[in-house]
Coordinates of C-alpha atoms in Angstrom, one line a residue:
M1 CA 0.0 0.0 0.0
M2 CA 1.3 3.4 -1.0
N3 CA 2.4 5.8 1.8
I4 CA 0.4 8.9 2.3
T5 CA 1.9 11.9 0.5
P6 CA 2.4 15.3 2.1
T7 CA -0.3 17.3 0.3
V8 CA -2.9 14.6 0.6
K9 CA -2.1 14.4 4.4
Q10 CA -2.6 18.1 4.7
L11 CA -5.9 18.0 2.9
L12 CA -7.1 15.1 5.1
I13 CA -6.2 17.1 8.2
I14 CA -8.1 20.2 6.9
N15 CA -11.2 18.2 6.0
V16 CA -11.2 16.5 9.4
L17 CA -10.8 19.8 11.2
F18 CA -13.6 21.3 9.2
Y19 CA -15.8 18.3 10.1
I20 CA -15.0 18.4 13.8
G21 CA -15.6 22.2 13.8
S22 CA -18.9 21.8 12.1
I23 CA -20.0 19.3 14.7
V24 CA -19.0 21.6 17.5
V25 CA -20.5 24.8 16.0
G26 CA -23.5 23.1 14.4
E27 CA -25.9 24.8 11.9
P28 CA -24.1 28.2 11.9
A29 CA -21.1 26.5 10.4
Y30 CA -23.1 25.1 7.5
R31 CA -24.9 28.4 6.9
L32 CA -21.5 30.1 6.6
L33 CA -19.4 27.5 4.8
A34 CA -21.7 25.3 2.7
M35 CA -22.5 26.6 -0.8
Y36 CA -25.9 28.2 -1.4
Y37 CA -27.6 29.2 -4.6
L38 CA -25.8 32.2 -6.1
E39 CA -28.8 34.6 -5.7
S40 CA -29.6 33.5 -2.2
P41 CA -28.9 36.0 0.6
E42 CA -27.1 33.2 2.3
F43 CA -24.5 32.9 -0.5
H44 CA -21.0 34.3 0.1
S45 CA -18.1 34.2 -2.4
W46 CA -15.9 32.1 -0.1
Q47 CA -18.4 29.2 -0.2
I48 CA -17.1 28.3 -3.7
F49 CA -14.0 27.1 -1.9
T50 CA -15.1 26.2 1.6
H51 CA -17.9 23.9 0.5
M52 CA -15.4 21.3 -0.7
F53 CA -14.0 21.0 2.9
M54 CA -17.4 20.5 4.5
H55 CA -19.3 17.2 4.7
A56 CA -22.7 16.0 5.7
P57 CA -23.4 16.3 9.5
L58 CA -23.8 13.3 11.8
P59 CA -25.1 10.7 11.6
N60 CA -24.1 10.6 8.0
I61 CA -20.4 10.0 8.7
M62 CA -20.0 7.8 5.6
H63 CA -19.9 10.9 3.5
I64 CA -16.6 12.1 4.8
L65 CA -15.2 8.5 5.3
F66 CA -15.8 7.6 1.6
N67 CA -14.3 10.9 0.4
M68 CA -11.2 10.8 2.6
F69 CA -10.5 7.1 1.8
A70 CA -10.7 8.0 -1.9
L71 CA -8.5 11.0 -1.4
Y72 CA -5.9 8.8 0.3
S73 CA -6.2 6.0 -2.2
F74 CA -6.1 7.9 -5.5
G75 CA -4.6 11.2 -4.3
S76 CA -1.4 9.7 -2.9
A77 CA -0.8 7.8 -6.2
L78 CA -1.2 11.0 -8.3
E79 CA 0.8 13.2 -6.0
H80 CA 3.6 10.7 -6.1
F81 CA 4.0 11.2 -9.8
W82 CA 3.0 14.9 -10.1
G83 CA 4.4 16.5 -7.0
G84 CA 2.5 18.5 -4.4
K85 CA 1.9 21.8 -6.3
K86 CA 0.6 20.2 -9.4
F87 CA -1.6 17.8 -7.5
L88 CA -3.1 20.6 -5.3
F89 CA -3.8 22.8 -8.4
F90 CA -5.6 19.8 -10.0
Y91 CA -7.6 19.0 -6.9
I92 CA -8.8 22.5 -6.2
S93 CA -9.6 23.1 -9.9
C94 CA -11.8 20.0 -10.0
G95 CA -13.6 21.2 -6.8
L96 CA -14.3 24.5 -8.5
G97 CA -15.4 22.7 -11.6
A98 CA -17.9 20.8 -9.5
A99 CA -19.2 24.1 -8.0
L100 CA -19.5 25.6 -11.5
L101 CA -21.6 22.9 -13.1
H102 CA -23.7 22.4 -10.0
S103 CA -24.5 26.1 -9.9
G104 CA -25.2 26.2 -13.6
V105 CA -27.7 23.3 -13.4
N106 CA -29.4 24.9 -10.4
Y107 CA -29.6 28.2 -12.2
Y108 CA -31.4 26.5 -15.1
L109 CA -33.8 24.6 -12.8
F110 CA -34.6 27.7 -10.8
E111 CA -35.0 30.0 -13.8
N112 CA -37.3 27.4 -15.5
G113 CA -39.7 27.4 -12.6
L114 CA -39.3 31.2 -12.0
N115 CA -40.2 32.0 -15.6
T116 CA -43.3 29.8 -15.4
L117 CA -44.5 31.6 -12.3
I118 CA -43.8 35.0 -13.8
S119 CA -45.7 34.2 -16.9
N120 CA -48.7 33.3 -14.7
G121 CA -48.8 36.7 -13.0
F122 CA -46.3 36.5 -10.1
S123 CA -43.5 39.1 -9.9
K124 CA -39.9 38.1 -9.3
M125 CA -39.7 40.4 -6.3
E126 CA -42.7 38.7 -4.7
I127 CA -41.3 35.2 -5.4
M128 CA -37.9 36.0 -4.0
Q129 CA -39.3 37.6 -0.8
I130 CA -41.3 34.5 -0.1
L131 CA -38.4 32.2 -0.7
N132 CA -36.1 34.3 1.4
Q133 CA -38.5 33.7 4.3
G134 CA -38.0 30.0 3.9
K135 CA -41.6 29.6 2.6
F136 CA -43.4 29.0 -0.7
D137 CA -46.8 29.9 -2.1
T138 CA -49.1 26.8 -2.4
R139 CA -50.4 28.2 -5.7
W140 CA -47.0 27.5 -7.2
Q141 CA -47.7 23.8 -6.9
E142 CA -50.8 24.2 -9.2
L143 CA -48.7 25.9 -11.9
L144 CA -45.6 23.6 -11.8
T145 CA -45.3 19.9 -12.2
V146 CA -44.2 18.0 -9.1
S147 CA -40.8 17.5 -10.6
D148 CA -40.4 21.2 -11.6
F149 CA -41.7 22.4 -8.3
N150 CA -39.2 20.3 -6.3
S151 CA -36.4 21.3 -8.6
F152 CA -37.3 25.0 -8.3
I153 CA -37.5 25.0 -4.5
G154 CA -34.5 22.6 -4.1
A155 CA -32.2 24.7 -6.4
Y156 CA -32.8 27.8 -4.4
T157 CA -32.9 26.5 -0.8
G158 CA -30.5 23.6 -1.1
T159 CA -26.8 23.6 -0.2
V160 CA -23.9 21.6 -1.4
V161 CA -21.0 20.3 0.7
G162 CA -18.3 17.8 0.2
A163 CA -15.0 17.0 -1.5
S164 CA -16.8 14.6 -3.9
G165 CA -16.4 16.9 -7.0
A166 CA -12.6 17.1 -6.5
I167 CA -12.5 13.3 -5.7
Y168 CA -14.2 12.5 -9.0
G169 CA -11.6 14.6 -10.8
L170 CA -9.0 12.4 -9.1
L171 CA -10.8 9.3 -10.3
V172 CA -10.7 10.5 -13.9
A173 CA -7.0 11.4 -13.6
F174 CA -6.3 7.9 -12.1
A175 CA -8.1 6.2 -15.0
F176 CA -6.0 8.3 -17.4
M177 CA -2.7 7.3 -15.8
F178 CA -3.5 3.8 -14.8
P179 CA -6.3 2.5 -17.1
N180 CA -5.7 -1.1 -16.4
A181 CA -5.6 -0.8 -12.6
E182 CA -8.4 -2.9 -11.1
L183 CA -10.9 -1.2 -8.8
M184 CA -14.0 -2.5 -6.9
L185 CA -17.1 -1.0 -5.5
M186 CA -17.7 -2.0 -1.9
F187 CA -21.1 -3.5 -2.7
V188 CA -20.0 -5.1 -5.9
P189 CA -16.8 -7.0 -5.0
I190 CA -15.8 -7.6 -8.6
P191 CA -12.5 -6.2 -10.0
I192 CA -13.1 -3.8 -12.9
K193 CA -10.4 -2.0 -14.8
A194 CA -10.2 1.8 -14.1
K195 CA -10.9 2.6 -17.8
Y196 CA -14.3 0.9 -17.5
F197 CA -15.0 1.5 -13.8
V198 CA -14.8 5.3 -13.9
P199 CA -16.9 5.9 -17.0
G200 CA -19.5 3.5 -15.6
L201 CA -19.6 5.4 -12.3
L202 CA -20.1 8.7 -14.3
L203 CA -22.9 7.2 -16.3
I204 CA -24.7 6.2 -13.1
D205 CA -24.2 9.8 -11.8
L206 CA -25.5 11.2 -15.1
Y207 CA -28.6 9.1 -15.0
S208 CA -29.3 9.9 -11.4
G209 CA -28.7 13.6 -12.0
V210 CA -31.1 13.8 -15.0
S211 CA -33.8 11.5 -13.5
G212 CA -33.6 13.0 -10.0
G213 CA -33.3 9.5 -8.5
S214 CA -31.1 6.5 -8.4
I215 CA -30.8 3.4 -10.5
F216 CA -31.6 1.5 -7.3
G217 CA -34.8 3.6 -6.8
G218 CA -35.7 6.5 -4.6
S219 CA -34.2 10.0 -4.3
T220 CA -30.5 10.2 -3.5
G221 CA -30.0 13.6 -2.0
I222 CA -26.6 13.7 -3.8
A223 CA -25.3 16.5 -5.9
H224 CA -24.7 14.4 -8.9
F225 CA -23.9 17.3 -11.2
A226 CA -21.2 18.4 -8.8
H227 CA -19.6 15.0 -9.3
L228 CA -19.9 15.3 -13.0
G229 CA -18.5 18.9 -13.0
G230 CA -15.4 17.8 -11.1
A231 CA -15.0 14.8 -13.5
L232 CA -15.5 16.9 -16.6
L233 CA -12.8 19.5 -15.6
G234 CA -10.5 16.7 -14.5
F235 CA -10.9 15.1 -18.0
L236 CA -10.3 18.3 -19.8
M237 CA -7.2 19.0 -17.8
M238 CA -5.8 15.5 -18.3
W239 CA -6.6 15.6 -22.0
Y240 CA -4.8 19.0 -22.4
W241 CA -1.8 17.9 -20.4
K242 CA -1.5 14.6 -22.3
K243 CA -1.9 16.4 -25.7
N244 CA 0.8 18.9 -24.8
Q245 CA 3.1 16.2 -23.2
F246 CA 2.7 18.1 -20.0
N247 CA 1.3 15.2 -18.0
N248 CA 4.7 13.8 -17.2
N249 CA 6.1 17.1 -15.7
R250 CA 6.3 17.7 -12.0
W251 CA 5.8 21.2 -10.6
N252 CA 8.2 20.8 -7.7

């Protein structure tokens, strides 16, 4: 098993400290550091960065455990070949890519519902005032489908936390560099080569994100498009680096 590398170790410590701090402080920590919808009064510019160090509160401890295990497993291998500076740049960039795609999809979902309500006589100011009070008008449910209403409300009031977007970028990079390495899902103990495993995982996320559910049934409560955003930016960076023969260069 590969030894933990310096930058990965520091990221693990930061994530754990954020997690312990959020347990001690409670809801105010999430209100300040989780990422809100861009037009929400709860949104602050630093949340674009801080959200990737926050994780779901107790009792959902598996969220941080899965992410930190993946960071150790894949991150250490990548940092070993890239060096700390290049690895950190890639990791943070993928986290920002996750925030960008997640926010873009939420903007589309919110605006879709908002435009429908406006076309039916509601004013944007009135709608925003109601939402900012943590409420909604029951008449909206008569004008929007169940799916559109849930997407409209969820896009505005929901938050996103977690390193998953950055982790998905690491998965893509790992598949680029070690395509024949065999990986396994915990609930499917069958070795699958990385070049098949990672695309398959992304297809599951794409289906879940578009359908609003899971291939196993039910709603997931997972920011699937954040995963896909991190993976997409990771893919574009790896493709560019490989094309320019930059992938083999260390930064330190």
